[in-house]
Structures are given as C-alpha cells and as structure tokens.
C-alpha atoms as one frame of an Amber mdcrd trajectory, in Angstrom:
protein
  11.746 -23.524  15.784  13.457 -22.808  12.910  17.584 -22.879  12.667  17.227
 -19.385  12.064  15.464 -18.729  15.806  17.620 -20.968  17.613  20.572 -19.218
  16.302  19.742 -15.633  16.898  18.706 -16.484  20.114  22.039 -18.360  21.325
  24.033 -15.193  19.364  23.440 -11.606  19.552  22.730  -9.800  16.727  25.679
  -7.866  15.405  24.513  -4.235  16.202  21.686  -3.263  18.778  19.465  -0.515
  17.626  20.946   2.023  19.915  24.565   1.379  18.057  22.436   0.923  14.376
  21.093   4.681  15.286  24.924   6.090  16.454  26.080   4.545  12.966  23.766
   6.358  11.304  24.407   9.633  12.947  28.565   9.061  12.248  28.113   8.677
   9.340  26.029  11.704   8.879  28.596  13.433  10.558  30.878  12.571   8.383
  29.137  13.851   5.206  28.929  17.095   7.178  32.113  16.678   7.625  33.266
  16.679   4.301  30.838  19.521   3.039  32.641  21.856   5.521  35.997  21.546
   4.687
C-alpha cells in the first residue's frame, strides 16, 4: 500500500461529499444574494 493510501485511511478527508455539495450551494446562494442586493 502507498503512503497516501495509508494516510487517507487514518485521516478523514477534509470534506465529505455532502459537505462539498452544501458548500457549493452556499456559494451559489452568495452569488445570488450579490445579484439581488
């Protein structure tokens, strides 16, 4: 096994898929807020 693989198993990824999707949504909302105001 490569070092990366070992490290990846011990340490959780920074953002889960759900979180990534939520962040994308938040960013989109931010852009819309800018356009409105």
